[in-house]
Short mmCIF file of C-alpha atoms and ligand atoms in Angstrom, two decimals:
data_model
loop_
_atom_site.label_atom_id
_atom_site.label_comp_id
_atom_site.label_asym_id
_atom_site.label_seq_id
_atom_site.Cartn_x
_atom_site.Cartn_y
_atom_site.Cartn_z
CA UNK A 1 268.14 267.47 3.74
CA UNK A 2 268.14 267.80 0.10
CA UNK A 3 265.20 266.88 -1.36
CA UNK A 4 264.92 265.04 -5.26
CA UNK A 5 265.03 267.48 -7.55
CA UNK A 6 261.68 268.94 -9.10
CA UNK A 7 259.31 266.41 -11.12
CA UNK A 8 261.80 263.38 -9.96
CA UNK A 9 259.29 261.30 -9.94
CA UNK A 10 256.72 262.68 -11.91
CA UNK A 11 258.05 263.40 -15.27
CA UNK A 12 259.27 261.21 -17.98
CA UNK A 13 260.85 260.73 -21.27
CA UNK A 14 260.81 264.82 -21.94
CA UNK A 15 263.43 265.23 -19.29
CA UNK A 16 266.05 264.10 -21.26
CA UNK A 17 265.59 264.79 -25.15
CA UNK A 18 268.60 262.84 -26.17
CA UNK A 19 267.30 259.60 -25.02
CA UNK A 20 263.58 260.34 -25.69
CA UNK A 21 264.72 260.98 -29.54
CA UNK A 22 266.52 257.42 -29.70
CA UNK A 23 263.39 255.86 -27.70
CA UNK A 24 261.51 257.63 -30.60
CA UNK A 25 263.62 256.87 -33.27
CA UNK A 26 263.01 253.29 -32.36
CA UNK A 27 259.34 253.19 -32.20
CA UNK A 28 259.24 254.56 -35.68
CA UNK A 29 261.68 252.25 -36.89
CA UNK A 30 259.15 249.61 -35.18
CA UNK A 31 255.73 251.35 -36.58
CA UNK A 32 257.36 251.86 -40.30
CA UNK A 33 259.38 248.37 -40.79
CA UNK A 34 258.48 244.77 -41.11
CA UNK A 35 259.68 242.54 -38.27
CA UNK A 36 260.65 239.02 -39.90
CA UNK A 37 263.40 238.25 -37.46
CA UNK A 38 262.70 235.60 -35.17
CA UNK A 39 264.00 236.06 -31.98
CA UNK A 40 261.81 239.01 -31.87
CA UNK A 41 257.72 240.03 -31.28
CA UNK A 42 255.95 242.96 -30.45
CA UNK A 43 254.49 242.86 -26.78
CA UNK A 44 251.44 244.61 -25.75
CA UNK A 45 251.02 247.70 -23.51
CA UNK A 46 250.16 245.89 -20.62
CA UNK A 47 253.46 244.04 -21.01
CA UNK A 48 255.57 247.16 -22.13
CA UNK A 49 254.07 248.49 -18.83
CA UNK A 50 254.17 245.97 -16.34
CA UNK A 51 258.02 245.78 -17.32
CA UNK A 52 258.40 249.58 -16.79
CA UNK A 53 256.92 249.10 -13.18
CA UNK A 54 257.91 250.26 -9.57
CA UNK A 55 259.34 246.76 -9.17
CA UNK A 56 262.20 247.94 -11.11
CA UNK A 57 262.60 249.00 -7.19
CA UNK A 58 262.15 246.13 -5.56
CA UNK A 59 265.46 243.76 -4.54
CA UNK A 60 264.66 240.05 -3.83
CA UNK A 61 266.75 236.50 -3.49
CA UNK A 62 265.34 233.45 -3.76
CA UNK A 63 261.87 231.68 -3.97
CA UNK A 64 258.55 233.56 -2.85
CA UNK A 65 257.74 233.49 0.43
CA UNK A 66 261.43 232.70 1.53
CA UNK A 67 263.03 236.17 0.33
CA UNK A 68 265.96 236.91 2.43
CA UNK A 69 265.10 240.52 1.97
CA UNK A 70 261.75 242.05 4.03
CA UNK A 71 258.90 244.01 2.30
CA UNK A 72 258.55 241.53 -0.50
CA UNK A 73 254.55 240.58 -0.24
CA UNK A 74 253.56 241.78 -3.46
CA UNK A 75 257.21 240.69 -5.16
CA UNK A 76 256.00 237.16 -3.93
CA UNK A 77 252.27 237.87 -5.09
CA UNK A 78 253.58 238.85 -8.96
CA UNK A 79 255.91 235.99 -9.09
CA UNK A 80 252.89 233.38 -7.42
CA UNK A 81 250.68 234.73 -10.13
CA UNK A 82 253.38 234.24 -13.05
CA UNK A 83 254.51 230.59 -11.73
CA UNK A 84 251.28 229.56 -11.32
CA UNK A 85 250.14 230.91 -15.27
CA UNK A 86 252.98 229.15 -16.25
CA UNK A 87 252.29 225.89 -15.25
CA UNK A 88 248.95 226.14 -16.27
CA UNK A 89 249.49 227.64 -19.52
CA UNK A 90 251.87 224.42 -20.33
CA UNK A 91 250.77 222.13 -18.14
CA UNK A 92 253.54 220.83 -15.89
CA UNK A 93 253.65 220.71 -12.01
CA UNK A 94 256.35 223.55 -11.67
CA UNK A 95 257.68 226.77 -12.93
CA UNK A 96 261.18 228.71 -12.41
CA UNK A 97 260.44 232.49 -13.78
CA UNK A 98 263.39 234.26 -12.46
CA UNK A 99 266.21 233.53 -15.37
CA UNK A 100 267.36 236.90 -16.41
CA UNK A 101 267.30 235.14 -20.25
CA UNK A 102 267.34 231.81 -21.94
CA UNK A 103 270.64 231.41 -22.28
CA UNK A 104 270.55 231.86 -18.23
CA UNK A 105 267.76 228.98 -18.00
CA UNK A 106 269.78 226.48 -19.90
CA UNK A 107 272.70 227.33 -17.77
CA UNK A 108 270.73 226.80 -14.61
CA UNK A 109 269.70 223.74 -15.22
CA UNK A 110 272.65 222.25 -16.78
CA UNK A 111 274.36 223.66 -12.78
CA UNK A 112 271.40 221.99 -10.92
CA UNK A 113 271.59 218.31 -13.04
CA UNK A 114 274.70 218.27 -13.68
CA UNK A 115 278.12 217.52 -12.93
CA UNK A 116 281.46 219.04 -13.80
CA UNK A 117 282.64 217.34 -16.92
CA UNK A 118 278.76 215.20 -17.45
CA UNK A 119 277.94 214.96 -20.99
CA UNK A 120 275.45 216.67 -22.99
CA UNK A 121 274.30 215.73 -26.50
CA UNK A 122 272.60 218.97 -27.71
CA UNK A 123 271.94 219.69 -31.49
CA UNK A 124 275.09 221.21 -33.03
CA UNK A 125 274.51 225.13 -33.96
CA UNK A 126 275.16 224.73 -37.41
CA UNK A 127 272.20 222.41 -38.16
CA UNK A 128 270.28 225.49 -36.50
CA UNK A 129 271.07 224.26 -32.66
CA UNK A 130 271.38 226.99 -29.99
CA UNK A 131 274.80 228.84 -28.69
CA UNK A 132 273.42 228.20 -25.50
CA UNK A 133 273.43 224.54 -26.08
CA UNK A 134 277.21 223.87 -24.79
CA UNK A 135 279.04 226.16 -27.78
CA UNK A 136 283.04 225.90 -26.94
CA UNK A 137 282.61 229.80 -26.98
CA UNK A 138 280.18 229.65 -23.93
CA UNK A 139 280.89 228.62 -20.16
CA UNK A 140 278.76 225.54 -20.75
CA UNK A 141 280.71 224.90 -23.73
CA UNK A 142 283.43 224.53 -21.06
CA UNK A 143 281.81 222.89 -18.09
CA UNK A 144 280.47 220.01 -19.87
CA UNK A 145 281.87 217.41 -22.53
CA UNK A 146 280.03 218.47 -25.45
CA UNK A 147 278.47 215.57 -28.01
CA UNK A 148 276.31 216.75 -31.20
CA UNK A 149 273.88 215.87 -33.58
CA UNK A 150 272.86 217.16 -36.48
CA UNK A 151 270.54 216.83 -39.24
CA UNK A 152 270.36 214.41 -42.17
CA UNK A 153 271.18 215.30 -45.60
CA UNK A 154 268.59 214.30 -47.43
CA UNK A 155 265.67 215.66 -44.95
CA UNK A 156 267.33 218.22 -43.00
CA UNK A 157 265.78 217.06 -39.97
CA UNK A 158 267.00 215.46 -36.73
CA UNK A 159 267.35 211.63 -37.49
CA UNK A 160 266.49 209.68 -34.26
CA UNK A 161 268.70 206.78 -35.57
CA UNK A 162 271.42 209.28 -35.46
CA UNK A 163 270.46 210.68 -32.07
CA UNK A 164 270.56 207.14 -30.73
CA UNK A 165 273.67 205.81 -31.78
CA UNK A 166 275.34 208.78 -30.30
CA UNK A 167 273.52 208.54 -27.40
CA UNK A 168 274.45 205.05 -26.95
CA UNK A 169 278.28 205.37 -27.77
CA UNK A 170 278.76 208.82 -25.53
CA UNK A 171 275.97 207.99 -23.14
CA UNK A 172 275.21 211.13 -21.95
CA UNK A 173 273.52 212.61 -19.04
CA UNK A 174 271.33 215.30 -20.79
CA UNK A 175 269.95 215.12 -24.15
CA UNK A 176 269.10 218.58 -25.47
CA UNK A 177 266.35 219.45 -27.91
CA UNK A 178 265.57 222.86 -29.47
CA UNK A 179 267.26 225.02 -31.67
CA UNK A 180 267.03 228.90 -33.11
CA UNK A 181 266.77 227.70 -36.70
CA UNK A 182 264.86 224.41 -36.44
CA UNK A 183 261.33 225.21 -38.53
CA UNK A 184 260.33 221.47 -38.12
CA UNK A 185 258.18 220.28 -35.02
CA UNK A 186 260.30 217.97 -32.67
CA UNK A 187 259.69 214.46 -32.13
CA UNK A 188 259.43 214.61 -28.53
CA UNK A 189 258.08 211.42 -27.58
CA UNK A 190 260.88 209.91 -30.06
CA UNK A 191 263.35 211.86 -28.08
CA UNK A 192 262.23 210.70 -24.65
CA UNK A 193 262.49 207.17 -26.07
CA UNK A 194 266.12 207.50 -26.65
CA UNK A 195 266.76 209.30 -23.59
CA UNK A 196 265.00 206.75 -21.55
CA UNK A 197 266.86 203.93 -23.13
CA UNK A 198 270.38 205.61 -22.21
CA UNK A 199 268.99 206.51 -19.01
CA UNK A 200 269.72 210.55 -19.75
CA UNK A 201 267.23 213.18 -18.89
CA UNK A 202 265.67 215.36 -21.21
CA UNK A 203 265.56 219.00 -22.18
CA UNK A 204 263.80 220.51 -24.86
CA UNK A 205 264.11 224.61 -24.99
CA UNK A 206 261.22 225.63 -26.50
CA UNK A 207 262.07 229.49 -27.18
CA UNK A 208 261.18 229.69 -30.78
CA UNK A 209 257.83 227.47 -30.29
CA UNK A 210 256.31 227.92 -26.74
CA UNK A 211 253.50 230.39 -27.94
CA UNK A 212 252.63 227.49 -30.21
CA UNK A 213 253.05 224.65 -27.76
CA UNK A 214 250.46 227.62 -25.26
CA UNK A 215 247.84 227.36 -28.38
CA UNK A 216 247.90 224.00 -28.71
CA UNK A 217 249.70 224.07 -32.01
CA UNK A 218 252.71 222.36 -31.91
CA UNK A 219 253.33 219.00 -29.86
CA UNK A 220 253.40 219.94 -26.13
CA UNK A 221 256.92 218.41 -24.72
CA UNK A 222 255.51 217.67 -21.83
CA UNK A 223 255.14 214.58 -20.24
CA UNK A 224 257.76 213.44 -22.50
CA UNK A 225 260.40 216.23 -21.54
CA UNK A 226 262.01 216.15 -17.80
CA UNK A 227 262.85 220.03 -18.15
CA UNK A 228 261.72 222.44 -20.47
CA UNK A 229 262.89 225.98 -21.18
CA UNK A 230 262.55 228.40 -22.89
CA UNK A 231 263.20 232.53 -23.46
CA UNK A 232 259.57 234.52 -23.01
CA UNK A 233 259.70 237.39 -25.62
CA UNK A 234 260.26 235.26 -29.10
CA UNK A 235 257.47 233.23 -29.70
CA UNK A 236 255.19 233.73 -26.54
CA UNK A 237 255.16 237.95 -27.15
CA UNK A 238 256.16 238.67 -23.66
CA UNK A 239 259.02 240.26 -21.39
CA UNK A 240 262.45 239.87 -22.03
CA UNK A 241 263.67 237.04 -19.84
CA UNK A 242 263.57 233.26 -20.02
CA UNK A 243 261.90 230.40 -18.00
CA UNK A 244 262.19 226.59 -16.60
CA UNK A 245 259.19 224.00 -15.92
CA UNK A 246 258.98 220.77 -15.14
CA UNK A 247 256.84 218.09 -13.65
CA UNK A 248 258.87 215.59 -10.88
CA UNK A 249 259.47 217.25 -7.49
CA UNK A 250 262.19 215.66 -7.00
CA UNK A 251 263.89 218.11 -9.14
CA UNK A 252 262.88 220.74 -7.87
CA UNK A 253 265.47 221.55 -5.39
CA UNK A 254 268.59 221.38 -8.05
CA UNK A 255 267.30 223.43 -10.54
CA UNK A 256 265.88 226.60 -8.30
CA UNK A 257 269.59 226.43 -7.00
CA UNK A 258 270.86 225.85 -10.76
CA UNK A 259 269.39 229.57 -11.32
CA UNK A 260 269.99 231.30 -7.99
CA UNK A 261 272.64 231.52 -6.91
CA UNK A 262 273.79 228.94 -9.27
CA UNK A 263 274.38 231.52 -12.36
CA UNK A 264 271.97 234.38 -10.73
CA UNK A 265 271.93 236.89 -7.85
CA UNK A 266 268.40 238.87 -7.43
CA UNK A 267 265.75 238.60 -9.38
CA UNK A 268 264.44 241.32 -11.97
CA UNK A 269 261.36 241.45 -10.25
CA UNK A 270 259.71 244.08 -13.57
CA UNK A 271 260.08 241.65 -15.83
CA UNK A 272 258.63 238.94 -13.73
CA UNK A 273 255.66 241.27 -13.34
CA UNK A 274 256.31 241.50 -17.63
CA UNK A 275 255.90 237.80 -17.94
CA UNK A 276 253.25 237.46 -15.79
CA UNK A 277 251.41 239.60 -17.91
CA UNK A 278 252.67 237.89 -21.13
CA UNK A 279 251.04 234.43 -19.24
CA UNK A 280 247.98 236.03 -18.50
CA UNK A 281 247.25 237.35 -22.36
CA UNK A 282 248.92 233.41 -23.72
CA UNK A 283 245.87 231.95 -21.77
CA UNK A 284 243.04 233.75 -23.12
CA UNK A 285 241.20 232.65 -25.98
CA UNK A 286 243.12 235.03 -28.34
CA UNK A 287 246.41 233.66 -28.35
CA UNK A 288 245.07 230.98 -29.78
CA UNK A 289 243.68 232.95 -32.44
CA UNK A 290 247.43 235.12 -32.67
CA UNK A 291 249.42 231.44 -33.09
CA UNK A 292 247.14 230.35 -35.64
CA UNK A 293 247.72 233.76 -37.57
CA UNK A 294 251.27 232.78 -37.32
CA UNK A 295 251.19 229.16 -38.50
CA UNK A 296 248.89 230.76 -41.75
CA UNK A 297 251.27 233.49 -42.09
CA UNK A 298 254.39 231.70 -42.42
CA UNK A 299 252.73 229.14 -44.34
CA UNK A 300 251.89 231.56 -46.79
CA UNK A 301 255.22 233.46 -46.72
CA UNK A 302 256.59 229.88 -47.27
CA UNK A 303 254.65 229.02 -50.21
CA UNK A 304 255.11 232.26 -52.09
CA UNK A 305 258.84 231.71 -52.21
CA UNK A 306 258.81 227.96 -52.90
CA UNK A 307 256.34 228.78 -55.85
CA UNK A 308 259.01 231.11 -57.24
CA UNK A 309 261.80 228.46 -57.13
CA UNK A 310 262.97 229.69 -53.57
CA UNK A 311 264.67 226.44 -51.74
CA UNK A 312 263.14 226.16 -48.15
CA UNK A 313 265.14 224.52 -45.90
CA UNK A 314 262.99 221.00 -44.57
CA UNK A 315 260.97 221.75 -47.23
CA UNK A 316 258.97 224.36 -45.53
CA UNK A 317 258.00 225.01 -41.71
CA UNK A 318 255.69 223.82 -39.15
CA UNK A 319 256.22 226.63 -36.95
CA UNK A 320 256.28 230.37 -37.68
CA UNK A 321 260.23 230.51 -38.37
CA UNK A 322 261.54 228.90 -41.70
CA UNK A 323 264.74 229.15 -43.32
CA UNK A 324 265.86 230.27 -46.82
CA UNK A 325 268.31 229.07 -49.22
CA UNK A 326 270.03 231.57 -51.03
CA UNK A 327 272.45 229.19 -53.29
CA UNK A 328 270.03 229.46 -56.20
CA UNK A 329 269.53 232.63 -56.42
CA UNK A 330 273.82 233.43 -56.31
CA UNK A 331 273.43 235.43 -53.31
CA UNK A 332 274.57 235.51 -49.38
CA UNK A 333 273.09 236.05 -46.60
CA UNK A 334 274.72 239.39 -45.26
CA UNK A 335 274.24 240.66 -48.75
CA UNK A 336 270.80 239.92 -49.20
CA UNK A 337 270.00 241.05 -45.57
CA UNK A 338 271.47 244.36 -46.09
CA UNK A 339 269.12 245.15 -49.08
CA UNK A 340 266.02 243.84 -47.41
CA UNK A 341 266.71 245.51 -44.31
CA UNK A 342 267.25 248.65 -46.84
CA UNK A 343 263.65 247.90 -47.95
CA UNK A 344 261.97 247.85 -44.52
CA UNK A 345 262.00 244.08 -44.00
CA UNK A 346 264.26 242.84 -41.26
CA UNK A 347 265.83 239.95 -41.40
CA UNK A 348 269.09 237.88 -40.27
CA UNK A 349 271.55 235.89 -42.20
CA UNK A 350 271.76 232.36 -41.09
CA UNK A 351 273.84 229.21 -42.15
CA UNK A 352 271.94 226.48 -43.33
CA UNK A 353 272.46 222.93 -42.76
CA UNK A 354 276.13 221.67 -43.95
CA UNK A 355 276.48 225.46 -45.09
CA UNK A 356 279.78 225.76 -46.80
CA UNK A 357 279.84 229.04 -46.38
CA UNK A 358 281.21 230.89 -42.86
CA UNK A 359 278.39 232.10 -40.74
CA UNK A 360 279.70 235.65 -41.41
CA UNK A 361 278.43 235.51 -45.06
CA UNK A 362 276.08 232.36 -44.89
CA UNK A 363 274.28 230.74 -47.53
CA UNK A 364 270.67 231.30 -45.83
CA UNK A 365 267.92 233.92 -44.18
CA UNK A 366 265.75 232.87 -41.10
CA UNK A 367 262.34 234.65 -41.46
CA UNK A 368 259.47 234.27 -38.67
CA UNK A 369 255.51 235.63 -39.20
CA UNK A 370 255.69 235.98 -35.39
CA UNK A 371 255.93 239.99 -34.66
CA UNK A 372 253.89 240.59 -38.41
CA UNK A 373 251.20 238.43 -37.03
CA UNK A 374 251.01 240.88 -33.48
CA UNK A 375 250.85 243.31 -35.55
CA UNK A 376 247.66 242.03 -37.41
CA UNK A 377 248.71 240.76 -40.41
CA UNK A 378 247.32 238.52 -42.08
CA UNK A 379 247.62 235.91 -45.37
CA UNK A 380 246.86 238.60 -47.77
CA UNK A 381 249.85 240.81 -46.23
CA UNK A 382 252.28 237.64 -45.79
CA UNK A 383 251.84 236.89 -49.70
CA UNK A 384 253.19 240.64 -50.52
CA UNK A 385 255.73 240.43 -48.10
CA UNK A 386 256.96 236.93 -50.34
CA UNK A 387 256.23 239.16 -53.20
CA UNK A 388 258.51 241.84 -51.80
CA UNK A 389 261.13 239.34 -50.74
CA UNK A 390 261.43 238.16 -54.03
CA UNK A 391 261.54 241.68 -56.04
CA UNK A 392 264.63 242.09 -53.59
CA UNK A 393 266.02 239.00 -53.82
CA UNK A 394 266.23 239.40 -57.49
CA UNK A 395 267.45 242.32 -58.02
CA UNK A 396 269.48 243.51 -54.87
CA UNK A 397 271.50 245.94 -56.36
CA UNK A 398 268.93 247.87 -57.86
CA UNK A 399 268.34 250.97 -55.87
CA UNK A 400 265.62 251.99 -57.75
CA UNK A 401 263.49 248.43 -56.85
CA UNK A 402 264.25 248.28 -53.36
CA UNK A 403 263.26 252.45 -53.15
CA UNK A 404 259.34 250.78 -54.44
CA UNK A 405 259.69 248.06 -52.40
CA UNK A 406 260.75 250.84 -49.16
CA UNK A 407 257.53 252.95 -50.05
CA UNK A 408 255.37 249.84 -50.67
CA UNK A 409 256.51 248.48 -47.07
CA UNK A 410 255.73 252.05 -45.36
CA UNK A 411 252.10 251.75 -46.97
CA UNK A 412 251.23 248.19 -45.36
CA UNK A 413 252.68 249.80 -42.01
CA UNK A 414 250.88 252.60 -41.52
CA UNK A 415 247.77 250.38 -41.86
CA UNK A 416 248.72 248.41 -39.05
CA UNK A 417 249.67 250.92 -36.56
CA UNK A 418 251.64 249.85 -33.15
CA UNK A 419 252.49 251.92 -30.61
CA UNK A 420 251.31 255.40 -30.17
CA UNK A 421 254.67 257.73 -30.93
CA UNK A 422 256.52 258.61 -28.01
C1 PLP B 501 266.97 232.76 -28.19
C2 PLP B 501 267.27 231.43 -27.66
C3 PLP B 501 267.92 231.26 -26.42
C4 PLP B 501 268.64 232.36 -25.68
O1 PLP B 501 268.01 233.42 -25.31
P1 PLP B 501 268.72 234.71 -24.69
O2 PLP B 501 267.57 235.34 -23.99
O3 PLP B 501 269.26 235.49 -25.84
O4 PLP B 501 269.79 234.26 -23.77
C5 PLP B 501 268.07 229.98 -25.93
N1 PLP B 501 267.63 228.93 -26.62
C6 PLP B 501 267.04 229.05 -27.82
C7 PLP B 501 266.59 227.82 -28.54
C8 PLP B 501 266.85 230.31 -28.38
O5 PLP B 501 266.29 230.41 -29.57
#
């Protein structure tokens, strides 16, 4: 019999140099750069390393303690542990952790709820909604008949007037609440309101807030929500993957088959193990104290470019993310991007409500405090990262400018150190 060849299952990373020097490449690019995109964070070590477990192995289907494969008593213990953080972490009765991502959640429990054809009204992407939502581009964009709201002019923030009266002329089945470039808390008690009073269900997907809702920090949509979901690596610092919760049993049964087999075979039992690890840090006392750092951060980020005549879209944030208006300053998005990603501050373009510019060269920047607060920063680092955003912003042609802004950048880094170098 052959057996695996030597140090199979001993050695790592140094058995292939090609992919240890992109692994590297990465963590330095990590360790020296300044993470301001939000859909991103930096997990811990117990989270890199729960995801990089033996369960990578392990093949089940379906709910714990009903696998249809044998051998699965610690796969069911890892995913009882993670359901049951869940739950308590946001308080709600029950917990799907298996969706391979958030845009899997959503689809799962738009399967489960709904109907061929049913109607969703779901925030439109370009007031900052999410692709996930029922975009034509997407299968759910296809499944479903598709209503939208936006935001009003003159606040740039959902207008529950305007919410209604679709809701009452399209009467849908699902109202959807959430977006990826939303910095304003939701109304969710609003939003029940006018769900209740078309008789639609509700579903907020709190990706870009649930480490907030977990502190206590931003309105917790439940009771008011039916479903929540959300993705577990943005805002709550965990494994890549997404998640469901809700409170009425009678649910229950339609949305576990929503995400398997409805858009899901087996489940990625590592990252289960990843998020419940992420659930088990979001409950101790120090989250708390990481969301806050968050809220102060981008608060500060978001008063250092409003003080310089930067145009925030809402007027600021209530959540770590926020979103920048470029119009003033005669610049777009990919442009300005490009030269702060060339000064070690990563960042994405982003269209901004009624933006009359494509979303290929948009008239706005979405910036989050959420991976610069893991990393320890702090206000006193946000305010030079607005000072550095500005230098850039100003003058993003100048080589010479963003080269001091590069070195200044690598400085703050290396006194907040990540992960050790691979
Ligand atoms: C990021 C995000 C998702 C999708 O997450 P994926 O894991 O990329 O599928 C869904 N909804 C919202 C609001 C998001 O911000």
């Amino acid at each position: 019999m052959p057996r695996p060849a030597p140090g199979y299952f001993t050695s790592g990373l140094e058995a292939d140099p090609e992919l240890a020097a992109a692994i590297g490449g990465e963590v330095r690019r990590q360790q020296d750069g300044i993470e301001l995109i939000a859909s991103e964070n930096l997990v811990s070590r117990l989270v890199l390393e729960a995801q990089g477990s033996v369960f990578t192995n392990k093949t089940v289907e379906g709910p714990a303690y009903a696998r249809y494969y044998g051998g699965a008593e610690f796969a069911d213990a890892v995913e009882t542990l993670a359901v049951s953080r869940a739950t308590k972490l946001f308080g709600c009765r029950f917990a799907n952790v298996q969706p391979h991502s958030g845009s899997n959640a959503n689809a799962g429990v738009f399967l489960g709820l709904l109907k061929l054809g049913d109607t969703i009204l779901a925030m439109d992407t370009a007031a900052g909604g999410h692709i996930s939502h029922g975009h034509p581009a997407t299968l759910t964009g296809r499944d479903y008949e598709i209503v939208r709201y936006g935001v009003s002019r003159a606040t740039e923030r959902i207008n529950l007037d305007e919410v209604r009266a679709l809701a009452q002329a399209r009467r849908p089945k699902l109202i959807v609440a959430g977006g990826s470039a939303y910095p304003r808390a939701l109304d969710v008690s609003g939003l029940r309101a006018v769900a209740d009073e078309v008789g639609a269900l509700l579903m907020v997907d709190m990706a870009h807030f649930a480490g907030l809702v977990a502190a206590g920090l931003h309105p917790n949509p439940f009771p008011h929500a039916h479903v929540v979901t959300s993705t577990t690596y943005k805002s709550l610092r965990g494994a890549r993957g997404g998640l469901v919760l809700w409170d009425d049993d009678a649910l229950s049964g339609r949305i576990n088959a929503g995400i398997f087999p409805g858009v899901q075979g087996s489940v990625m039992m590592h990252i289960v193990a990843g998020k419940a690890a992420c659930f088990g840090e979001a409950l101790r006392p120090d989250f708390v104290a990481y969301n806050q750092a968050v809220v102060d951060g981008a608060q500060t980020l978001a008063a250092t470019l409003a003080e310089a005549g930067v145009r925030l879209v809402a007027g600021g944030t209530d959540t770590g993310l926020m979103l920048v208006d470029l119009v003033n300053h005669g610049l777009t998005g990919d442009v300005a991007a490009k030269a702060l990603e060339a000064a070690g501050l990563a960042v994405n373009k982003n269209q901004i409500p009624f933006d009359p510019r494509p979303p290929e060269a948009p008239s706005g920047l979405r910036l989050s405090s959420n991976a610069g607060a893991a990393r320890g920063f702090g206000v006193a680092e946000f305010a030079s990262i607005g000072g550095w955003i500005l230098r850039v912003l100003n003058a993003p042609a100048d080589g010479g400018a963003i080269e001091t802004v590069r070195s200044e950048v690598r400085e703050l880094c290396a006194r907040f150190p990540i992960y050790p170098a691979a």
